[in-house]
Structures are given as C-alpha cells and as structure tokens.
Coordinates of C-alpha atoms in Angstrom, one line a residue:
Chain A
X759 CA 139.4 99.8 82.3
X760 CA 137.0 102.3 81.0
X761 CA 137.0 106.0 81.8
X762 CA 134.0 108.2 80.9
X763 CA 134.9 111.7 79.7
X764 CA 132.3 114.4 79.1
X765 CA 132.1 118.2 79.2
X766 CA 132.4 118.2 83.0
X767 CA 135.7 116.5 83.3
X768 CA 137.2 116.9 79.8
X769 CA 139.7 119.5 80.9
X770 CA 141.2 117.1 83.4
X771 CA 141.7 114.5 80.7
X772 CA 142.7 116.6 77.7
X773 CA 145.7 114.4 77.1
X774 CA 143.6 111.2 77.0
X775 CA 141.2 112.8 74.5
X776 CA 144.1 113.9 72.4
X777 CA 145.4 110.4 72.3
X778 CA 141.9 109.2 71.5
X779 CA 141.7 111.5 68.5
X780 CA 145.0 110.0 67.3
X781 CA 143.7 106.5 67.7
X782 CA 140.6 107.4 65.7
X783 CA 142.8 108.9 62.9
X784 CA 144.8 105.6 62.7
X785 CA 141.7 103.4 62.7
X786 CA 139.1 105.3 60.6
X787 CA 141.5 107.3 58.4
X788 CA 144.4 104.8 57.8
X789 CA 143.1 101.3 58.5
X790 CA 139.4 101.5 57.5
X791 CA 139.7 104.2 54.8
X792 CA 136.6 106.1 55.9
X793 CA 136.1 109.6 54.5
X794 CA 137.0 111.3 57.7
X795 CA 138.8 114.6 58.4
X796 CA 142.3 114.1 59.8
X797 CA 144.2 117.2 60.8
X798 CA 147.6 116.9 62.4
X799 CA 147.2 113.2 62.9
X800 CA 143.9 113.6 64.8
X801 CA 140.4 112.6 63.5
X802 CA 137.7 115.0 64.7
X803 CA 134.3 116.1 63.3
X804 CA 131.7 118.7 64.2
X805 CA 130.0 116.3 66.7
X806 CA 133.2 116.3 68.8
X807 CA 132.5 120.1 69.4
X808 CA 129.0 119.3 70.7
X809 CA 130.3 117.9 74.0
X810 CA 129.5 114.3 73.5
X811 CA 130.3 111.6 76.1
X812 CA 133.2 109.3 75.4
X813 CA 134.0 105.9 76.9
X814 CA 137.7 105.5 76.6
X815 CA 139.6 102.2 77.4
X816 CA 142.9 102.6 79.1
X817 CA 145.4 99.8 79.5
X818 CA 147.4 99.3 82.7
X819 CA 150.0 101.8 81.5
X820 CA 147.4 104.4 80.8
X821 CA 147.5 104.1 77.0
X822 CA 144.3 104.6 75.1
X823 CA 143.3 101.3 73.6
X824 CA 139.6 101.8 72.7
X825 CA 137.0 104.5 72.5
X826 CA 133.4 105.2 71.5
X827 CA 131.3 108.4 71.4
X828 CA 127.7 108.9 72.6
X829 CA 125.1 111.6 71.7
X830 CA 121.5 112.1 72.7
X831 CA 119.1 111.5 69.8
X832 CA 116.9 114.4 71.0
X833 CA 119.6 116.8 69.8
X834 CA 122.0 117.0 66.8
X835 CA 123.6 113.6 66.1
X836 CA 125.1 111.7 63.2
X837 CA 122.0 109.8 62.0
X838 CA 120.1 113.1 61.7
X839 CA 122.8 115.2 60.2
X840 CA 125.3 113.0 58.4
X841 CA 124.2 109.4 57.9
X842 CA 120.8 110.3 56.6
X843 CA 121.4 108.1 53.5
X844 CA 120.9 105.1 55.8
X845 CA 117.4 106.4 56.6
X846 CA 116.4 106.9 53.0
X847 CA 115.3 110.5 53.6
X848 CA 113.2 109.5 56.6
X849 CA 113.4 111.6 59.8
X850 CA 115.5 109.9 62.4
X851 CA 114.4 108.4 65.7
X852 CA 114.2 110.8 68.5
X853 CA 113.7 109.7 72.1
X854 CA 115.0 110.6 75.6
X855 CA 115.6 106.8 76.0
X856 CA 117.7 106.3 72.9
X857 CA 121.4 107.3 72.6
X858 CA 123.4 107.2 69.4
X859 CA 126.8 105.6 69.5
X860 CA 129.5 106.3 66.9
X861 CA 133.2 106.0 66.3
X862 CA 133.6 102.7 68.1
X863 CA 137.2 101.4 67.7
X864 CA 140.0 99.6 69.3
X865 CA 143.8 99.8 68.9
X866 CA 144.6 96.6 66.9
X867 CA 148.3 97.6 66.8
X868 CA 148.8 97.8 70.5
X869 CA 146.5 94.9 71.4
X870 CA 147.2 91.3 70.7
X871 CA 145.2 88.3 69.5
X872 CA 143.5 85.7 71.7
X873 CA 141.1 86.5 74.6
X874 CA 143.3 87.7 77.4
X875 CA 143.2 91.2 79.1
X876 CA 145.4 92.8 76.4
X877 CA 143.6 91.4 73.4
X878 CA 141.4 93.1 70.8
X879 CA 138.5 90.9 71.9
X880 CA 138.8 91.8 75.6
X881 CA 139.1 95.5 74.9
X882 CA 136.1 95.4 72.6
X883 CA 133.9 93.5 75.1
X884 CA 135.0 95.8 78.0
X885 CA 134.0 98.9 76.0
X886 CA 130.7 97.3 74.9
X887 CA 129.9 96.4 78.6
X888 CA 130.8 100.0 79.7
X889 CA 128.7 101.6 77.0
X890 CA 125.6 99.6 77.8
X891 CA 126.0 100.0 81.6
X892 CA 126.5 103.7 81.4
X893 CA 123.5 104.1 79.1
X894 CA 121.3 102.0 81.4
X895 CA 122.4 104.0 84.5
X896 CA 121.3 107.2 82.6
X897 CA 117.8 105.8 82.1
X898 CA 118.4 105.0 78.5
X899 CA 116.8 101.8 77.2
X900 CA 118.3 101.4 73.7
X901 CA 121.3 102.4 71.7
X902 CA 121.4 103.0 67.9
X903 CA 124.9 102.5 66.7
X904 CA 126.2 103.4 63.2
X905 CA 128.7 100.7 62.2
X906 CA 130.2 99.0 59.2
X907 CA 129.6 95.3 58.3
X908 CA 132.9 94.3 60.0
X909 CA 131.8 95.7 63.3
X910 CA 128.4 94.1 62.8
X911 CA 130.1 90.7 62.7
X912 CA 132.2 91.6 65.8
X913 CA 129.0 92.4 67.7
X914 CA 127.3 89.1 66.6
X915 CA 130.4 87.1 67.7
X916 CA 130.6 88.7 71.1
X917 CA 127.2 87.9 72.5
X918 CA 126.1 91.4 71.5
X919 CA 124.2 90.8 68.3
X920 CA 121.9 93.7 67.3
X921 CA 118.2 92.9 67.8
X922 CA 117.3 94.8 64.7
X923 CA 118.4 97.5 62.2
X924 CA 116.9 100.8 61.2
X925 CA 116.9 102.1 57.6
X926 CA 119.1 100.3 55.1
X927 CA 122.7 99.6 54.5
X928 CA 124.1 102.6 52.6
X929 CA 127.5 103.4 51.1
X930 CA 129.2 106.2 53.0
X931 CA 132.1 107.0 50.8
X932 CA 133.7 103.7 50.0
X933 CA 132.4 101.9 53.1
X934 CA 128.9 100.5 53.7
X935 CA 127.4 101.7 56.9
X936 CA 124.3 100.5 58.8
X937 CA 122.4 101.6 62.0
X938 CA 122.0 98.7 64.5
X939 CA 119.8 98.6 67.6
X940 CA 121.1 97.3 71.0
X941 CA 119.0 97.1 74.1
X942 CA 120.6 98.2 77.3
X943 CA 119.4 95.3 79.4
X944 CA 121.0 93.1 82.0
X945 CA 120.5 90.1 79.7
X946 CA 122.6 91.6 77.0
X947 CA 125.3 92.8 79.4
X948 CA 125.4 89.3 81.0
X949 CA 125.9 87.7 77.5
X950 CA 128.9 89.8 76.7
X951 CA 130.3 89.3 80.2
X952 CA 129.9 85.5 79.8
X953 CA 131.5 85.5 76.4
X954 CA 134.5 87.6 77.5
X955 CA 134.8 86.3 81.0
X956 CA 134.9 89.9 82.2
X957 CA 133.6 90.1 85.8
X958 CA 133.3 93.1 88.2
X959 CA 133.4 96.8 87.6
X960 CA 134.8 97.9 84.2
X961 CA 134.8 101.6 85.1
X962 CA 137.8 103.6 86.2
X963 CA 136.9 106.5 88.6
X964 CA 138.3 109.9 87.8
X965 CA 140.7 109.6 90.8
X966 CA 142.0 106.2 89.6
X967 CA 142.5 107.5 86.1
X968 CA 144.4 110.5 87.4
X969 CA 146.7 108.2 89.4
X970 CA 147.2 106.0 86.4
X971 CA 148.1 109.0 84.2
X972 CA 150.3 110.6 86.9
X973 CA 152.5 107.5 86.8
X974 CA 153.1 108.3 83.1
X975 CA 154.6 111.5 84.4
X976 CA 152.6 113.7 82.1
X977 CA 153.2 117.2 83.4
X978 CA 150.2 119.5 83.5
X979 CA 150.7 122.7 81.5
X980 CA 151.8 125.7 83.6
X981 CA 149.2 128.3 84.4
X982 CA 149.2 131.5 82.4
X983 CA 149.5 134.9 84.1
X984 CA 145.9 135.5 83.3
X985 CA 144.8 132.3 85.0
X986 CA 146.9 133.1 88.1
X987 CA 145.4 136.6 88.2
X988 CA 141.8 135.1 88.1
X989 CA 142.6 132.6 90.9
X990 CA 144.0 135.5 93.0
X991 CA 140.8 137.5 92.4
X992 CA 138.7 134.5 93.5
X993 CA 140.8 134.0 96.6
X994 CA 140.8 137.7 97.5
X995 CA 137.0 138.0 97.3
X996 CA 135.5 138.9 100.7
X997 CA 131.7 139.1 99.9
X998 CA 129.5 136.8 98.0
X999 CA 129.0 139.5 95.3
X1000 CA 132.7 139.8 94.8
X1001 CA 133.2 136.1 94.6
X1002 CA 130.4 135.6 92.1
X1003 CA 131.9 138.3 90.0
X1004 CA 135.4 136.8 90.2
X1005 CA 134.2 133.3 89.4
X1006 CA 132.2 134.6 86.5
X1007 CA 135.3 136.4 85.2
X1008 CA 137.4 133.2 85.6
X1009 CA 134.8 131.2 83.7
X1010 CA 134.6 133.7 80.9
X1011 CA 138.4 133.8 80.5
X1012 CA 138.7 130.0 80.9
X1013 CA 136.8 129.6 77.6
X1014 CA 139.2 132.0 75.9
X1015 CA 142.3 130.2 77.3
X1016 CA 140.9 126.9 76.2
X1017 CA 140.0 127.9 72.7
X1018 CA 143.4 129.4 72.2
X1019 CA 145.1 126.1 73.2
X1020 CA 142.7 124.2 70.9
X1021 CA 144.0 126.3 68.0
X1022 CA 147.6 125.7 68.8
X1023 CA 147.1 121.9 69.5
Chain B
X253 CA 100.7 111.5 84.0
X254 CA 99.1 114.3 82.1
X255 CA 101.2 116.0 79.4
X256 CA 101.7 119.8 79.3
X257 CA 99.0 121.2 77.1
X258 CA 100.1 124.1 74.9
X259 CA 98.4 127.3 76.1
X260 CA 99.4 130.6 74.5
X261 CA 97.3 132.5 77.0
X262 CA 99.4 131.2 79.9
X263 CA 101.8 134.1 80.0
X264 CA 103.4 133.5 83.4
X265 CA 104.0 129.8 82.7
X266 CA 101.7 128.5 85.5
X267 CA 101.1 125.4 83.4
X268 CA 104.9 124.6 83.5
X269 CA 105.0 125.2 87.3
X270 CA 102.1 122.9 87.8
X271 CA 103.9 120.2 85.8
X272 CA 107.0 120.5 88.0
X273 CA 104.8 120.2 91.1
X274 CA 103.2 117.1 89.7
X275 CA 106.6 115.6 89.1
X276 CA 107.7 116.6 92.6
X277 CA 104.7 115.0 94.2
X278 CA 104.7 111.9 92.1
X279 CA 108.3 111.0 92.8
X280 CA 108.3 112.3 96.4
X281 CA 111.1 114.8 95.7
X282 CA 111.8 118.0 97.7
X283 CA 112.1 120.2 94.6
X284 CA 112.2 120.2 90.9
X285 CA 113.6 122.9 88.7
X286 CA 114.0 123.5 85.0
X287 CA 116.3 126.0 83.2
X288 CA 116.8 126.3 79.5
X289 CA 117.9 128.5 76.6
X290 CA 116.1 128.9 73.3
X291 CA 118.7 130.1 70.7
X292 CA 115.9 130.9 68.2
X293 CA 114.4 133.6 70.4
X294 CA 117.5 134.2 72.5
X295 CA 115.3 133.7 75.6
X296 CA 116.2 132.0 78.9
X297 CA 113.5 130.1 80.7
X298 CA 113.4 129.1 84.3
X299 CA 110.8 127.4 86.4
X300 CA 111.1 125.9 89.9
X301 CA 109.2 124.7 93.0
X302 CA 111.5 126.5 95.4
X303 CA 110.1 129.1 97.9
X304 CA 110.0 132.7 96.9
X305 CA 112.7 133.6 99.4
X306 CA 115.4 131.3 97.9
X307 CA 114.4 132.3 94.3
X308 CA 114.7 135.9 95.2
X309 CA 118.1 135.5 97.0
X310 CA 119.3 133.4 94.0
X311 CA 118.4 136.1 91.5
X312 CA 119.7 139.0 93.7
X313 CA 123.1 137.4 94.0
X314 CA 123.1 136.5 90.3
X315 CA 123.9 132.9 91.2
X316 CA 122.7 131.9 87.7
X317 CA 125.9 133.3 86.3
X318 CA 128.1 130.8 88.2
X319 CA 125.8 128.0 89.3
X320 CA 127.4 124.8 87.9
X321 CA 124.1 123.0 88.1
X322 CA 122.9 125.4 85.4
X323 CA 126.0 126.1 83.5
X324 CA 128.1 122.9 83.6
X325 CA 125.6 120.1 83.9
X326 CA 123.7 120.8 80.7
X327 CA 126.8 120.2 78.6
X328 CA 126.9 116.6 79.7
X329 CA 124.8 114.0 77.9
X330 CA 124.2 111.8 80.9
X331 CA 122.3 112.9 84.1
X332 CA 124.8 114.6 86.4
X333 CA 124.8 113.8 90.1
X334 CA 125.7 116.9 92.0
X335 CA 128.4 114.9 93.8
X336 CA 130.4 115.4 90.6
X337 CA 130.1 119.2 90.9
X338 CA 130.4 119.7 94.7
X339 CA 134.2 120.2 94.9
X340 CA 134.1 123.4 92.8
X341 CA 134.1 126.8 94.5
X342 CA 131.2 127.8 92.4
X343 CA 129.0 124.9 93.8
X344 CA 130.1 125.7 97.3
X345 CA 129.3 129.4 97.0
X346 CA 125.8 128.7 95.8
X347 CA 125.0 125.8 98.1
X348 CA 126.4 127.3 101.3
X349 CA 123.6 129.9 100.9
X350 CA 121.1 127.3 99.7
X351 CA 121.5 125.3 102.9
X352 CA 120.6 128.4 104.9
X353 CA 117.3 128.4 103.0
X354 CA 116.7 124.7 103.7
X355 CA 117.7 123.6 100.2
X356 CA 119.7 120.3 100.0
X357 CA 122.7 119.8 97.8
X358 CA 121.6 116.2 97.1
X359 CA 120.5 116.5 93.6
X360 CA 120.7 115.4 90.0
X361 CA 120.5 117.4 86.7
X362 CA 119.2 115.8 83.5
X363 CA 120.7 117.6 80.5
X364 CA 118.3 118.0 77.5
X365 CA 119.3 118.9 73.9
X366 CA 116.9 119.8 71.2
X367 CA 117.3 119.8 67.5
X368 CA 117.8 123.6 67.1
X369 CA 120.8 124.0 69.4
X370 CA 118.3 124.5 72.3
X371 CA 119.6 123.2 75.7
X372 CA 118.0 122.7 79.1
X373 CA 118.6 121.2 82.5
X374 CA 116.0 119.5 84.6
X375 CA 117.0 119.2 88.2
X376 CA 115.6 117.1 91.0
X377 CA 116.5 117.3 94.7
X378 CA 115.8 115.3 97.9
X379 CA 117.4 115.6 101.3
X380 CA 118.2 112.0 102.1
X381 CA 121.1 109.5 102.6
X382 CA 123.3 108.6 99.7
X383 CA 121.9 105.1 99.7
X384 CA 118.3 106.1 99.6
X385 CA 119.1 108.6 96.9
X386 CA 120.9 106.1 94.7
X387 CA 117.9 103.7 95.1
X388 CA 115.4 106.4 94.3
X389 CA 117.2 107.6 91.2
X390 CA 117.9 104.1 89.9
X391 CA 114.1 103.5 90.1
X392 CA 112.9 106.7 88.5
X393 CA 115.6 107.8 86.1
X394 CA 113.8 106.6 83.0
X395 CA 110.7 108.5 83.9
X396 CA 112.7 111.6 84.8
X397 CA 114.4 111.5 81.3
X398 CA 111.0 111.4 79.7
X399 CA 109.7 114.2 82.0
X400 CA 112.8 116.4 81.3
X401 CA 112.5 116.2 77.5
X402 CA 108.8 116.7 77.7
X403 CA 109.2 119.9 79.8
X404 CA 112.0 121.2 77.6
X405 CA 110.1 120.6 74.3
X406 CA 106.9 122.2 75.7
X407 CA 108.8 125.3 76.7
X408 CA 110.8 125.6 73.4
X409 CA 107.6 125.0 71.4
X410 CA 105.6 127.6 73.5
X411 CA 107.7 130.4 72.0
X412 CA 105.8 131.9 69.0
X413 CA 109.1 132.0 67.1
X414 CA 109.8 128.3 67.5
X415 CA 106.3 127.2 66.7
X416 CA 106.8 128.3 63.1
X417 CA 109.5 125.5 63.0
X418 CA 106.7 123.3 61.9
X419 CA 104.8 120.1 62.7
X420 CA 106.6 117.2 64.2
X421 CA 108.4 115.1 61.5
X422 CA 107.4 111.5 62.0
X423 CA 108.9 108.8 59.9
X424 CA 106.6 106.7 57.7
X425 CA 107.5 103.7 60.0
X426 CA 106.4 105.6 63.1
X427 CA 103.1 106.6 61.4
X428 CA 102.5 103.1 60.2
X429 CA 103.0 101.7 63.8
X430 CA 100.7 104.3 65.3
X431 CA 98.1 103.4 62.7
X432 CA 98.4 99.7 63.5
X433 CA 98.1 100.6 67.2
X434 CA 94.8 102.5 66.5
X435 CA 93.6 99.3 64.8
X436 CA 94.1 97.5 68.1
X437 CA 97.2 95.5 67.4
X438 CA 99.7 94.8 70.1
X439 CA 103.4 95.5 69.8
X440 CA 104.0 91.8 69.2
X441 CA 101.4 91.7 66.4
X442 CA 102.8 94.8 64.8
X443 CA 106.3 93.4 64.9
X444 CA 105.0 90.3 63.1
X445 CA 103.1 92.3 60.6
X446 CA 106.1 94.5 59.7
X447 CA 108.7 91.7 60.1
X448 CA 110.6 93.7 62.8
X449 CA 111.4 93.0 66.4
X450 CA 108.7 93.9 68.9
X451 CA 111.4 95.9 70.7
X452 CA 111.9 97.9 67.5
X453 CA 108.2 98.7 67.5
X454 CA 108.6 100.0 71.1
X455 CA 111.6 102.2 70.0
X456 CA 109.5 103.7 67.2
X457 CA 106.6 104.3 69.6
X458 CA 108.9 106.0 72.1
X459 CA 110.2 108.2 69.3
X460 CA 106.7 109.0 68.1
X461 CA 105.7 110.0 71.6
X462 CA 108.7 112.3 71.9
X463 CA 108.0 114.0 68.6
X464 CA 104.4 114.5 69.3
X465 CA 105.1 115.8 72.9
X466 CA 103.1 113.0 74.4
X467 CA 103.9 110.9 77.5
X468 CA 101.8 107.9 76.6
X469 CA 101.0 106.2 73.4
X470 CA 97.3 107.1 73.8
X471 CA 98.2 110.8 74.0
X472 CA 100.4 110.4 70.9
X473 CA 97.6 108.8 69.0
X474 CA 95.3 111.7 69.9
X475 CA 97.7 114.2 68.7
X476 CA 98.6 112.3 65.5
X477 CA 94.9 112.1 64.6
X478 CA 94.5 115.9 65.2
X479 CA 97.5 116.6 63.0
X480 CA 96.0 114.3 60.3
X481 CA 99.0 111.9 60.4
X482 CA 96.8 108.9 61.0
X483 CA 93.1 108.0 60.7
X484 CA 90.8 107.3 63.6
X485 CA 89.5 103.8 63.7

C-alpha cells in the first residue's frame, strides 16, 4: 500500500522517510551506480530539502519497498536545475498542470519475482497507479519523469508506456537519462491496473499507516524539556493573545529541535 | 476568464482583488484568498474577499503568525484540504473565531512555488456538505491550479525588483508551437508537422501560457507577439 508523505505529515513519518533514504542509497548508489550523494547510508539531495511529496510503498509488515518523489514544475525541480543536459540548454517546461517525478525505485532485494503482491512487478505498478492518481486528484494533467533506459522499458512493459519524451537522452555521469511524459488519465491508470491485476484503493491513510508502524513497536523519541515547556505554555494560555504567542513560540522552537535532530541523524 | 493585466499604477492591488472576486463568482465559492512571500523584495502579499471585520480581527490577533492554512499548507506540493489541518490547536484557535464571523472551515489551499524561492497559497472556501465539496473540487481543481499560479506570478512580477528578472524564457519548441498556432494549425496538425504527440503539443502550450502569464492560448499569442517572440500572421 502507498503512503503519501509531504511537509504536513513528515514529522509523523520520519522513520519511514529515513528508511526510504536508505533504500534510495542501495538502489541509486549501490545497484545502479548513479552519481548520487550518499551520507551515512542515506541518499539525499537538495531537492529533498524543498519539501517534495513522496509516495512510499509499505509492505504488510511496514517495510519501505518502493518510493518516488514529486515536485511542481513551477518551482525549482531537477529538470530545471540538474538534468538540464537532457534539455540541450533549452528552458524547461513550466506549468501548474505538470509535475516532475524523480527517484522512482523499488526494493529488488526484499521483493520477489513473479506477479504476486510481494513481487517487484506488483510494487512497481502499485506505485505508478498511486503517483498518477495522486497527481490527477491534485488537478495535474501530466507528469514528466526523469528515468534511465531500464525504467523506460519497465514502463513500456507495464501498460504505462510514455506517450512522448522531451529533450534528448543525455549521459548523467555513467548512466543515460531521459525525460518521459505520462498523462494522468483514467485510461492510463486502467491499463496499469489491468496489467497488474491491482483493484481497489492503493492508498494507505495516515491512521492506517500509523497502526501498521505501531505494530513494528517503533518507539517515538521522548520529548525534550524544551518541547514539554512549550506544550505547557500552550495549555496554560487563557486568552487568544496568549495562545497565539505560545503557539508561535512552539512553532519557532520546533524548527530548531528538528534541525538539531537532522544533524545528529 | 480575463488574465490579470500588469498595472504599476495600481498601488493598493485592486486588480488582484477583482481577480479573486471573479474566481469566487465563477466557481460559486464563499471566499477566495491569496497570501505569498517574495524573497527577492522580502515582501509579504495578501489579498482576500473576506469582509473588513474578519480581516481586521485576523490582523489584530496576529493569526497570520500561527494560521496553518498560511504557514503549513504552502509547504505541500498538492492542494491541501483543510480537513488535514483541522486537528491542530493552531487551526482550532483561528477557526473558532472565524466561525463567529461567519467564515467556514471547509476549504482548500493550493500551494504555489515559483522559480526564485517565492511561495504562495491560494485558498478557496465554501460552506457546504463534504459530499458537495468533494464533487465541486473534483470538477474545478484544474482551473484552480491555473488560477493560483496566475495570481502568484502576477503578484511576484508586479514588484519592481522582480520585474528586472527578465522576460519569460520560452523554449524554442514552445515558440515554434505558438508560431504554428498563429498560422492556424490545430494541435493535431502541429503534432504531425513536428513528429510529436498532440498531447506533447498541449503540454508545451500549457507551459507557454504559464510563462507568458496567460490563461488562454489566444492571450499567450498576444503577449508573445508583443515581446517579439513570434510574428503575427
């Protein structure tokens, strides 16, 4: 099942994101040999600091088995800032109805062959369905996705062949990369569903995901004295003015607490 | 729908307010609001169709410092239904008061990001059932996305500091497609001429419209001719 994580719920799913960055290090760093920055067994780049949306596949035990990242093409994204070789020096597409998808991967070690629920093929199709459905729901009509020729073949074989490409295939380090276009239409989603046999809702709600993760007995980190103080201030506020001030203080300090844990992570 | 026309004499932003009112009326919404930050000038911008009383109350209580609709929603990339925010104490603090002013908490915020680190949030509200709301949003979400980016771009570009950032950078393919459109070719024709899918033609046209701050292809062509990017027929 697919969980969507963005800036609004990322604090609740920090452990999932951490596991996702480890999966990306194994796939893009180790297996595919892309020129990516791996620190402490986790692959991250500057776009991960821009609050992208992630679709993350979780298996029945709550393990991360697949992931992909989405950014708006109206703002900073990889085709405009990193993969410009693909565009041959041309300015990138920019549209409120076009999202960019990057870092699509599945865990080929944990998943098996064949077409069943715990197979590479199933996890790939489930993630593709979720990406297209989430984009369509957001009013987005098309996705431009930066992929390598292997992924291009996977798309073609799963009922999800790109309808076109932009720019040209370019060498990114040792690996060729290309930008493919996918329409977020019911027809395309139906083709992938038919190919994979996946029916019904592919999304996991936040509550369902939290239940699933709780079963893994991952203990939430204890609150710091500072956080406890902030919570007390909010609870003790008697007027709206006081409460706004307390909430503002908590928000300001939350950023500091978070950035500190990022450094130690 | 008419685009926002750049007007440097419009100091109080009445053109932006009128645009929000047009959006509100066209999609039968209760209210429409926009808030954004331009990092180039360091300025915050806010426009809304709310009554004066609520706006004043909101500013007096400095709700803009905690309002998750402003602060949290614009960090998302997908439109944020306020149901996602309503559990937080911040949301409850703002909207308990809002209700007293007749403002519903049934809303959605479309986050917008621009190329210069500029961010904005375009919010729409309607007091109605969940079912009616979901149907409405499902129908108009694509139009709202276009409206949100159009409003944001117009506001960022209205700043004298940002306008020095230069003319829109269209790709040669976008210019080529606009030029063929001026010559009267359909998207299907252009796809055949350029050996690309007609959907790719549409994607390039959408991009050209966005870069030229136009809502329709006709408006985009007008602006491209004015900028000397393409030739009139």
